[in-house]
PDB file of C-alpha atoms in Angstrom:
ATOM      1  CA  MET A   1      22.889 -73.310   8.231  1.00  0.00           C
ATOM      2  CA  ARG A   2      19.402 -72.052   8.943  1.00  0.00           C
ATOM      3  CA  PHE A   3      19.098 -74.506  11.844  1.00  0.00           C
ATOM      4  CA  ARG A   4      22.397 -73.308  13.331  1.00  0.00           C
ATOM      5  CA  SER A   5      21.314 -69.650  12.990  1.00  0.00           C
ATOM      6  CA  LEU A   6      18.039 -70.319  14.787  1.00  0.00           C
ATOM      7  CA  ALA A   7      19.857 -72.243  17.513  1.00  0.00           C
ATOM      8  CA  ALA A   8      22.337 -69.420  17.975  1.00  0.00           C
ATOM      9  CA  ALA A   9      19.513 -66.890  18.114  1.00  0.00           C
ATOM     10  CA  ALA A  10      17.696 -68.976  20.694  1.00  0.00           C
ATOM     11  CA  SER A  11      20.840 -69.230  22.828  1.00  0.00           C
ATOM     12  CA  LEU A  12      21.302 -65.488  22.618  1.00  0.00           C
ATOM     13  CA  ALA A  13      17.663 -64.960  23.616  1.00  0.00           C
ATOM     14  CA  VAL A  14      18.225 -67.113  26.692  1.00  0.00           C
ATOM     15  CA  LEU A  15      21.419 -65.290  27.637  1.00  0.00           C
ATOM     16  CA  LEU A  16      20.197 -61.755  27.046  1.00  0.00           C
ATOM     17  CA  PRO A  17      17.555 -61.717  29.835  1.00  0.00           C
ATOM     18  CA  GLY A  18      20.214 -62.927  32.238  1.00  0.00           C
ATOM     19  CA  LEU A  19      22.574 -60.201  31.099  1.00  0.00           C
ATOM     20  CA  ALA A  20      19.818 -57.627  31.379  1.00  0.00           C
ATOM     21  CA  MET A  21      18.983 -58.717  34.957  1.00  0.00           C
ATOM     22  CA  THR A  22      22.650 -58.630  35.928  1.00  0.00           C
ATOM     23  CA  SER A  23      22.980 -55.134  34.530  1.00  0.00           C
ATOM     24  CA  ALA A  24      19.789 -53.914  36.271  1.00  0.00           C
ATOM     25  CA  HIS A  25      20.810 -55.313  39.668  1.00  0.00           C
ATOM     26  CA  ALA A  26      24.253 -53.825  39.368  1.00  0.00           C
ATOM     27  CA  SER A  27      22.737 -50.338  39.043  1.00  0.00           C
ATOM     28  CA  VAL A  28      20.888 -50.564  42.420  1.00  0.00           C
ATOM     29  CA  PRO A  29      23.004 -49.474  45.430  1.00  0.00           C
ATOM     30  CA  ALA A  30      23.505 -52.101  48.132  1.00  0.00           C
ATOM     31  CA  HIS A  31      22.126 -49.687  50.779  1.00  0.00           C
ATOM     32  CA  ARG A  32      20.245 -46.447  50.371  1.00  0.00           C
ATOM     33  CA  ALA A  33      20.827 -43.745  52.953  1.00  0.00           C
ATOM     34  CA  ALA A  34      17.734 -42.883  54.994  1.00  0.00           C
ATOM     35  CA  LYS A  35      16.078 -39.599  54.084  1.00  0.00           C
ATOM     36  CA  VAL A  36      15.754 -38.654  57.751  1.00  0.00           C
ATOM     37  CA  THR A  37      17.288 -40.103  60.930  1.00  0.00           C
ATOM     38  CA  LEU A  38      16.756 -39.684  64.697  1.00  0.00           C
ATOM     39  CA  LYS A  39      19.410 -40.323  67.337  1.00  0.00           C
ATOM     40  CA  ASP A  40      18.501 -42.565  70.276  1.00  0.00           C
ATOM     41  CA  LEU A  41      16.581 -40.822  73.068  1.00  0.00           C
ATOM     42  CA  PRO A  42      17.569 -41.170  76.754  1.00  0.00           C
ATOM     43  CA  ALA A  43      15.870 -44.009  78.622  1.00  0.00           C
ATOM     44  CA  SER A  44      14.053 -41.633  80.994  1.00  0.00           C
ATOM     45  CA  SER A  45      13.525 -38.027  82.024  1.00  0.00           C
ATOM     46  CA  GLU A  46      11.252 -35.841  84.177  1.00  0.00           C
ATOM     47  CA  VAL A  47       8.266 -33.583  83.615  1.00  0.00           C
ATOM     48  CA  GLY A  48       9.569 -30.012  83.484  1.00  0.00           C
ATOM     49  CA  ARG A  49      12.726 -30.934  81.609  1.00  0.00           C
ATOM     50  CA  LYS A  50      13.357 -30.890  77.867  1.00  0.00           C
ATOM     51  CA  VAL A  51      14.445 -33.693  75.569  1.00  0.00           C
ATOM     52  CA  THR A  52      16.625 -33.029  72.520  1.00  0.00           C
ATOM     53  CA  LEU A  53      15.687 -34.699  69.252  1.00  0.00           C
ATOM     54  CA  ALA A  54      18.597 -34.664  66.825  1.00  0.00           C
ATOM     55  CA  GLY A  55      19.490 -36.329  63.558  1.00  0.00           C
ATOM     56  CA  THR A  56      19.943 -35.712  59.855  1.00  0.00           C
ATOM     57  CA  ALA A  57      17.612 -35.007  56.938  1.00  0.00           C
ATOM     58  CA  LYS A  58      18.773 -35.528  53.371  1.00  0.00           C
ATOM     59  CA  PRO A  59      18.386 -32.359  51.230  1.00  0.00           C
ATOM     60  CA  ALA A  60      16.953 -32.397  47.701  1.00  0.00           C
ATOM     61  CA  ARG A  61      20.061 -30.511  46.562  1.00  0.00           C
ATOM     62  CA  LYS A  62      23.452 -30.243  48.211  1.00  0.00           C
ATOM     63  CA  GLY A  63      23.602 -27.324  50.649  1.00  0.00           C
ATOM     64  CA  LYS A  64      19.822 -26.838  50.721  1.00  0.00           C
ATOM     65  CA  LYS A  65      18.137 -26.704  54.151  1.00  0.00           C
ATOM     66  CA  VAL A  66      15.335 -29.156  54.898  1.00  0.00           C
ATOM     67  CA  LYS A  67      12.254 -28.643  57.074  1.00  0.00           C
ATOM     68  CA  VAL A  68      11.542 -31.360  59.650  1.00  0.00           C
ATOM     69  CA  THR A  69       8.486 -31.851  61.871  1.00  0.00           C
ATOM     70  CA  VAL A  70       8.608 -33.476  65.317  1.00  0.00           C
ATOM     71  CA  GLU A  71       5.576 -35.531  66.367  1.00  0.00           C
ATOM     72  CA  ARG A  72       4.738 -36.912  69.816  1.00  0.00           C
ATOM     73  CA  LEU A  73       2.588 -39.849  70.907  1.00  0.00           C
ATOM     74  CA  TYR A  74       1.175 -40.677  74.355  1.00  0.00           C
ATOM     75  CA  ALA A  75      -0.119 -44.167  75.176  1.00  0.00           C
ATOM     76  CA  GLY A  76      -3.638 -44.573  73.818  1.00  0.00           C
ATOM     77  CA  GLY A  77      -3.462 -41.334  71.819  1.00  0.00           C
ATOM     78  CA  SER A  78      -2.563 -40.277  68.284  1.00  0.00           C
ATOM     79  CA  TRP A  79       0.486 -38.577  66.788  1.00  0.00           C
ATOM     80  CA  GLN A  80       0.545 -34.814  67.353  1.00  0.00           C
ATOM     81  CA  LYS A  81       2.821 -32.165  65.848  1.00  0.00           C
ATOM     82  CA  VAL A  82       4.867 -30.469  68.590  1.00  0.00           C
ATOM     83  CA  ALA A  83       7.724 -28.644  66.812  1.00  0.00           C
ATOM     84  CA  THR A  84       9.315 -27.812  63.467  1.00  0.00           C
ATOM     85  CA  ALA A  85      12.882 -26.942  62.519  1.00  0.00           C
ATOM     86  CA  ARG A  86      15.254 -26.668  59.580  1.00  0.00           C
ATOM     87  CA  THR A  87      18.521 -28.458  59.082  1.00  0.00           C
ATOM     88  CA  ASN A  88      21.815 -26.641  58.747  1.00  0.00           C
ATOM     89  CA  LYS A  89      23.775 -26.787  55.495  1.00  0.00           C
ATOM     90  CA  LYS A  90      25.220 -30.134  56.547  1.00  0.00           C
ATOM     91  CA  GLY A  91      21.746 -31.623  56.854  1.00  0.00           C
ATOM     92  CA  LYS A  92      21.735 -31.820  60.657  1.00  0.00           C
ATOM     93  CA  TYR A  93      18.894 -30.731  62.961  1.00  0.00           C
ATOM     94  CA  ALA A  94      18.350 -30.493  66.737  1.00  0.00           C
ATOM     95  CA  VAL A  95      15.051 -29.645  68.438  1.00  0.00           C
ATOM     96  CA  LYS A  96      14.317 -29.303  72.175  1.00  0.00           C
ATOM     97  CA  VAL A  97      10.832 -30.387  73.280  1.00  0.00           C
ATOM     98  CA  ALA A  98       9.414 -29.748  76.771  1.00  0.00           C
ATOM     99  CA  LEU A  99       8.142 -32.778  78.685  1.00  0.00           C
ATOM    100  CA  THR A 100       4.795 -31.801  80.180  1.00  0.00           C
ATOM    101  CA  ARG A 101       3.131 -35.106  81.066  1.00  0.00           C
ATOM    102  CA  GLY A 102       4.165 -38.288  82.832  1.00  0.00           C
ATOM    103  CA  GLY A 103       4.099 -41.676  81.150  1.00  0.00           C
ATOM    104  CA  THR A 104       5.917 -43.430  78.330  1.00  0.00           C
ATOM    105  CA  THR A 105       6.234 -40.909  75.488  1.00  0.00           C
ATOM    106  CA  SER A 106       7.150 -41.613  71.852  1.00  0.00           C
ATOM    107  CA  PHE A 107       8.614 -39.274  69.246  1.00  0.00           C
ATOM    108  CA  ARG A 108       9.246 -39.433  65.515  1.00  0.00           C
ATOM    109  CA  VAL A 109      10.512 -36.944  62.918  1.00  0.00           C
ATOM    110  CA  LYS A 110       9.096 -36.288  59.448  1.00  0.00           C
ATOM    111  CA  ARG A 111      11.040 -34.771  56.559  1.00  0.00           C
ATOM    112  CA  ALA A 112       9.306 -32.305  54.238  1.00  0.00           C
ATOM    113  CA  GLY A 113       9.031 -33.981  50.854  1.00  0.00           C
ATOM    114  CA  GLY A 114       8.931 -37.495  52.292  1.00  0.00           C
ATOM    115  CA  GLY A 115      10.599 -39.683  54.871  1.00  0.00           C
ATOM    116  CA  THR A 116       9.727 -40.534  58.489  1.00  0.00           C
ATOM    117  CA  THR A 117      11.939 -41.962  61.218  1.00  0.00           C
ATOM    118  CA  ALA A 118      11.033 -44.964  63.313  1.00  0.00           C
ATOM    119  CA  ALA A 119       9.455 -43.996  66.640  1.00  0.00           C
ATOM    120  CA  ASP A 120      11.632 -43.862  69.762  1.00  0.00           C
ATOM    121  CA  SER A 121      10.305 -43.758  73.341  1.00  0.00           C
ATOM    122  CA  LEU A 122      11.372 -42.727  76.831  1.00  0.00           C
ATOM    123  CA  ALA A 123       9.890 -43.003  80.314  1.00  0.00           C
ATOM    124  CA  VAL A 124       8.780 -39.602  81.629  1.00  0.00           C
ATOM    125  CA  TYR A 125       8.464 -39.420  85.428  1.00  0.00           C
ATOM    126  CA  GLN A 126       6.084 -37.059  87.213  1.00  0.00           C
ATOM    127  CA  TRP A 127       5.376 -36.321  90.878  1.00  0.00           C
ATOM    128  CA  LEU A 128       1.717 -37.106  91.645  1.00  0.00           C
ATOM    129  CA  ASN A 129      -0.051 -35.904  94.785  1.00  0.00           C
ATOM    130  CA  LEU A 130      -1.219 -39.052  96.556  1.00  0.00           C
ATOM    131  CA  VAL A 131      -4.595 -37.460  97.304  1.00  0.00           C
ATOM    132  CA  ASP A 132      -5.196 -37.026  93.541  1.00  0.00           C
ATOM    133  CA  VAL A 133      -4.798 -40.719  92.631  1.00  0.00           C
ATOM    134  CA  PRO A 134      -6.500 -43.924  93.861  1.00  0.00           C
ATOM    135  CA  PHE A 135      -5.250 -45.002  97.298  1.00  0.00           C
ATOM    136  CA  LEU A 136      -6.583 -46.595 100.476  1.00  0.00           C
ATOM    137  CA  VAL A 137      -6.315 -45.298 104.009  1.00  0.00           C
ATOM    138  CA  GLY A 138      -7.821 -46.697 107.189  1.00  0.00           C
ATOM    139  CA  GLY A 139      -7.986 -45.488 110.766  1.00  0.00           C
ATOM    140  CA  GLY A 140     -11.312 -43.933 111.664  1.00  0.00           C
ATOM    141  CA  ALA A 141     -12.488 -40.497 110.546  1.00  0.00           C
ATOM    142  CA  VAL A 142      -9.546 -39.750 108.279  1.00  0.00           C
ATOM    143  CA  GLU A 143      -9.188 -36.183 107.006  1.00  0.00           C
ATOM    144  CA  ILE A 144      -7.813 -35.659 103.497  1.00  0.00           C
ATOM    145  CA  ARG A 145      -6.458 -32.551 101.743  1.00  0.00           C
ATOM    146  CA  ARG A 146      -5.639 -30.835 105.010  1.00  0.00           C
ATOM    147  CA  VAL A 147      -3.042 -28.083 105.333  1.00  0.00           C
ATOM    148  CA  ALA A 148      -0.863 -29.508 108.083  1.00  0.00           C
ATOM    149  CA  ARG A 149       1.437 -27.252 110.130  1.00  0.00           C
ATOM    150  CA  ILE A 150       4.475 -29.002 111.583  1.00  0.00           C
ATOM    151  CA  GLY A 151       7.385 -27.119 113.124  1.00  0.00           C
ATOM    152  CA  GLY A 152       6.099 -23.828 111.701  1.00  0.00           C
ATOM    153  CA  ARG A 153       5.930 -25.191 108.160  1.00  0.00           C
ATOM    154  CA  ALA A 154       2.715 -25.615 106.133  1.00  0.00           C
ATOM    155  CA  PHE A 155       2.127 -28.794 104.102  1.00  0.00           C
ATOM    156  CA  PRO A 156      -0.844 -28.810 101.684  1.00  0.00           C
ATOM    157  CA  ASN A 157      -2.721 -31.921 100.499  1.00  0.00           C
ATOM    158  CA  SER A 158      -2.018 -33.783 103.724  1.00  0.00           C
ATOM    159  CA  ILE A 159      -3.706 -36.831 105.248  1.00  0.00           C
ATOM    160  CA  GLN A 160      -4.580 -36.642 108.961  1.00  0.00           C
ATOM    161  CA  LEU A 161      -5.284 -39.798 110.980  1.00  0.00           C
ATOM    162  CA  PRO A 162      -7.224 -38.991 114.181  1.00  0.00           C
ATOM    163  CA  GLN A 163      -5.777 -40.593 117.331  1.00  0.00           C
ATOM    164  CA  GLY A 164      -2.680 -41.483 115.361  1.00  0.00           C
ATOM    165  CA  ASN A 165      -3.357 -45.005 114.121  1.00  0.00           C
ATOM    166  CA  GLY A 166      -4.022 -46.271 110.627  1.00  0.00           C
ATOM    167  CA  GLY A 167      -2.863 -47.910 107.441  1.00  0.00           C
ATOM    168  CA  LEU A 168      -2.091 -46.741 103.931  1.00  0.00           C
ATOM    169  CA  ALA A 169      -2.006 -48.650 100.631  1.00  0.00           C
ATOM    170  CA  VAL A 170      -1.416 -47.756  96.989  1.00  0.00           C
ATOM    171  CA  LYS A 171      -0.939 -49.792  93.794  1.00  0.00           C
ATOM    172  CA  PRO A 172       1.910 -48.436  91.624  1.00  0.00           C
ATOM    173  CA  ASN A 173       1.972 -51.587  89.456  1.00  0.00           C
ATOM    174  CA  GLY A 174       5.675 -51.182  88.715  1.00  0.00           C
ATOM    175  CA  LEU A 175       5.252 -47.673  87.288  1.00  0.00           C
ATOM    176  CA  CYS A 176       6.530 -45.691  90.287  1.00  0.00           C
ATOM    177  CA  THR A 177       9.967 -45.339  91.840  1.00  0.00           C
ATOM    178  CA  SER A 178       9.141 -43.793  95.216  1.00  0.00           C
ATOM    179  CA  LEU A 179       6.514 -42.725  97.736  1.00  0.00           C
ATOM    180  CA  GLU A 180       7.441 -39.859 100.015  1.00  0.00           C
ATOM    181  CA  PHE A 181       5.820 -37.664 102.664  1.00  0.00           C
ATOM    182  CA  TRP A 182       6.685 -35.564 105.700  1.00  0.00           C
ATOM    183  CA  THR A 183       5.531 -36.356 109.199  1.00  0.00           C
ATOM    184  CA  GLY A 184       5.654 -34.973 112.741  1.00  0.00           C
ATOM    185  CA  PHE A 185       3.446 -33.691 115.540  1.00  0.00           C
ATOM    186  CA  LEU A 186       1.035 -30.925 114.571  1.00  0.00           C
ATOM    187  CA  ASP A 187       1.905 -27.528 116.017  1.00  0.00           C
ATOM    188  CA  SER A 188      -1.636 -27.256 117.390  1.00  0.00           C
ATOM    189  CA  GLN A 189      -1.221 -30.479 119.420  1.00  0.00           C
ATOM    190  CA  ARG A 190       2.249 -30.038 120.931  1.00  0.00           C
ATOM    191  CA  SER A 191       1.181 -28.479 124.211  1.00  0.00           C
ATOM    192  CA  GLY A 192       1.641 -30.893 127.093  1.00  0.00           C
ATOM    193  CA  LEU A 193       3.358 -33.622 125.073  1.00  0.00           C
ATOM    194  CA  ALA A 194       5.729 -35.870 126.989  1.00  0.00           C
ATOM    195  CA  ALA A 195       9.399 -35.726 126.091  1.00  0.00           C
ATOM    196  CA  THR A 196       9.145 -39.377 125.058  1.00  0.00           C
ATOM    197  CA  ALA A 197       6.289 -38.820 122.591  1.00  0.00           C
ATOM    198  CA  ARG A 198       6.951 -40.417 119.206  1.00  0.00           C
ATOM    199  CA  GLN A 199       5.277 -41.027 115.898  1.00  0.00           C
ATOM    200  CA  ASN A 200       6.218 -44.495 114.692  1.00  0.00           C
ATOM    201  CA  GLY A 201       5.569 -46.236 111.421  1.00  0.00           C
ATOM    202  CA  GLY A 202       6.793 -48.555 108.743  1.00  0.00           C
ATOM    203  CA  LEU A 203       6.148 -48.876 105.033  1.00  0.00           C
ATOM    204  CA  GLY A 204       7.023 -51.524 102.496  1.00  0.00           C
ATOM    205  CA  GLY A 205       6.959 -52.168  98.782  1.00  0.00           C
ATOM    206  CA  TYR A 206       5.656 -55.595  97.765  1.00  0.00           C
ATOM    207  CA  GLY A 207       5.130 -57.652  94.615  1.00  0.00           C
ATOM    208  CA  GLY A 208       8.532 -56.942  93.072  1.00  0.00           C
ATOM    209  CA  PRO A 209      11.737 -58.982  92.815  1.00  0.00           C
ATOM    210  CA  ALA A 210      12.548 -58.076  96.429  1.00  0.00           C
ATOM    211  CA  GLN A 211      10.637 -56.243  99.151  1.00  0.00           C
ATOM    212  CA  SER A 212      11.644 -52.708 100.102  1.00  0.00           C
ATOM    213  CA  GLN A 213      11.060 -51.315 103.584  1.00  0.00           C
ATOM    214  CA  VAL A 214      11.490 -48.121 105.569  1.00  0.00           C
ATOM    215  CA  SER A 215      10.617 -47.265 109.185  1.00  0.00           C
ATOM    216  CA  PHE A 216      10.495 -44.024 111.138  1.00  0.00           C
ATOM    217  CA  SER A 217      10.237 -42.795 114.725  1.00  0.00           C
ATOM    218  CA  THR A 218       9.671 -39.047 114.852  1.00  0.00           C
ATOM    219  CA  PRO A 219      10.030 -37.000 118.068  1.00  0.00           C
ATOM    220  CA  VAL A 220       8.514 -33.605 118.786  1.00  0.00           C
ATOM    221  CA  GLY A 221      10.227 -31.071 116.545  1.00  0.00           C
ATOM    222  CA  PRO A 222      10.593 -30.262 112.842  1.00  0.00           C
ATOM    223  CA  ALA A 223       8.859 -32.339 110.180  1.00  0.00           C
ATOM    224  CA  VAL A 224      10.805 -35.391 109.029  1.00  0.00           C
ATOM    225  CA  ARG A 225      10.848 -36.616 105.431  1.00  0.00           C
ATOM    226  CA  VAL A 226      10.101 -40.306 104.828  1.00  0.00           C
ATOM    227  CA  SER A 227      10.797 -41.984 101.476  1.00  0.00           C
ATOM    228  CA  LEU A 228       9.994 -45.524 100.335  1.00  0.00           C
ATOM    229  CA  ASP A 229      11.640 -47.088  97.278  1.00  0.00           C
ATOM    230  CA  LEU A 230       8.897 -48.529  95.042  1.00  0.00           C
ATOM    231  CA  THR A 231      11.008 -49.419  92.008  1.00  0.00           C
ATOM    232  CA  GLY A 232       9.495 -52.507  90.383  1.00  0.00           C
ATOM    233  CA  GLN A 233       6.907 -52.940  93.162  1.00  0.00           C
ATOM    234  CA  ARG A 234       3.247 -53.785  92.606  1.00  0.00           C
ATOM    235  CA  TYR A 235       2.040 -52.444  95.979  1.00  0.00           C
ATOM    236  CA  GLY A 236       3.033 -49.908  98.602  1.00  0.00           C
ATOM    237  CA  PHE A 237       1.693 -50.483 102.129  1.00  0.00           C
ATOM    238  CA  GLY A 238       2.288 -48.926 105.519  1.00  0.00           C
ATOM    239  CA  GLU A 239       1.154 -48.945 109.142  1.00  0.00           C
ATOM    240  CA  VAL A 240       1.550 -45.902 111.377  1.00  0.00           C
ATOM    241  CA  MET A 241       0.864 -45.122 115.034  1.00  0.00           C
ATOM    242  CA  VAL A 242       1.546 -42.603 117.801  1.00  0.00           C
ATOM    243  CA  ALA A 243       3.197 -43.673 121.064  1.00  0.00           C
ATOM    244  CA  ASP A 244       3.131 -41.846 124.414  1.00  0.00           C
ATOM    245  CA  ALA A 245       0.989 -39.053 123.003  1.00  0.00           C
ATOM    246  CA  PRO A 246      -2.737 -39.620 123.567  1.00  0.00           C
ATOM    247  CA  ASN A 247      -5.269 -37.465 121.725  1.00  0.00           C
ATOM    248  CA  THR A 248      -2.834 -36.450 118.984  1.00  0.00           C
ATOM    249  CA  ASP A 249      -3.147 -37.114 115.273  1.00  0.00           C
ATOM    250  CA  LEU A 250      -0.638 -38.635 112.915  1.00  0.00           C
ATOM    251  CA  VAL A 251      -0.059 -36.726 109.687  1.00  0.00           C
ATOM    252  CA  LEU A 252       1.179 -37.848 106.289  1.00  0.00           C
ATOM    253  CA  ALA A 253       2.118 -34.385 105.093  1.00  0.00           C
ATOM    254  CA  SER A 254       2.091 -33.651 101.333  1.00  0.00           C
ATOM    255  CA  PRO A 255       2.417 -37.325 100.323  1.00  0.00           C
ATOM    256  CA  ARG A 256       3.380 -37.910  96.694  1.00  0.00           C
ATOM    257  CA  LEU A 257       4.448 -40.585  94.212  1.00  0.00           C
ATOM    258  CA  ARG A 258       7.094 -40.385  91.479  1.00  0.00           C
ATOM    259  CA  CYS A 259       5.633 -42.314  88.544  1.00  0.00           C
ATOM    260  CA  ASN A 260       6.040 -42.989  84.847  1.00  0.00           C
ATOM    261  CA  ALA A 261       2.296 -42.362  84.564  1.00  0.00           C
ATOM    262  CA  THR A 262      -0.426 -39.784  85.142  1.00  0.00           C
ATOM    263  CA  THR A 263      -2.217 -41.945  87.736  1.00  0.00           C
ATOM    264  CA  VAL A 264      -2.088 -45.376  89.398  1.00  0.00           C
ATOM    265  CA  ALA A 265      -4.419 -48.374  89.442  1.00  0.00           C
ATOM    266  CA  GLU A 266      -7.379 -48.718  91.784  1.00  0.00           C
ATOM    267  CA  MET A 267      -7.254 -51.460  94.412  1.00  0.00           C
ATOM    268  CA  ASP A 268      -8.967 -52.819  97.533  1.00  0.00           C
ATOM    269  CA  TRP A 269      -7.700 -54.152 100.840  1.00  0.00           C
ATOM    270  CA  ASN A 270      -8.415 -57.760  99.799  1.00  0.00           C
ATOM    271  CA  GLU A 271      -5.535 -57.606  97.313  1.00  0.00           C
ATOM    272  CA  LEU A 272      -3.023 -57.327 100.146  1.00  0.00           C
ATOM    273  CA  SER A 273      -2.132 -60.801 101.393  1.00  0.00           C
ATOM    274  CA  LEU A 274       0.678 -59.590 103.629  1.00  0.00           C
TER     275      LEU A 274
END
């Protein structure tokens, strides 16, 4: 009898831990709701616009409002607090944050009392003056940062190529979508121009899946806008010249780049094997 009692006790001892584990596991929910969430951000936006960060934050008690903190991260930097807000009674929040700098930007949201969302990022595009970033230009005694007057209109930060011949190169490295400028004969050099006088040029984007190109032929008159698609391109390159108009200069008026960055890479002419 004693042997049977000990055996029964031993069997019970073996079974009880299994029962205890089953009971403990059964008390844990299959999935715990996150304390704070953040809805997906748009893929891209522009400097000067605002992005809305929205989601939910779980309150400590039903109906209680929760404080949330929005943090921002730029490439190579550290997380910085940019805004705070409180949820409504349903636990929802929405915060608008101004976009003030180009480049990939990350956001996350922290809940007071604990809980942080995963970071989400978007591309932020910014117009950069070409004369403020690394670029190459050739064609003699080039003048940079001129105020060019074309057709009665003033264009700051312009590039002036004496005698109207030269080349231009920039390295967007896939971070820019377009290069644009205005061009035309300077008001101060229109006197005596032939009716056939033209400013001719062509630009191309290279190093991407497919080349992009644009050409122009500008007569005497108002300034003409030229835009080159640089989406996915490693380089932007152009050649410009003046025809039938000796002793006049060619102007790239207020040239600028639209980039998901605050600057572009440096380069030299040897990189261009065109």
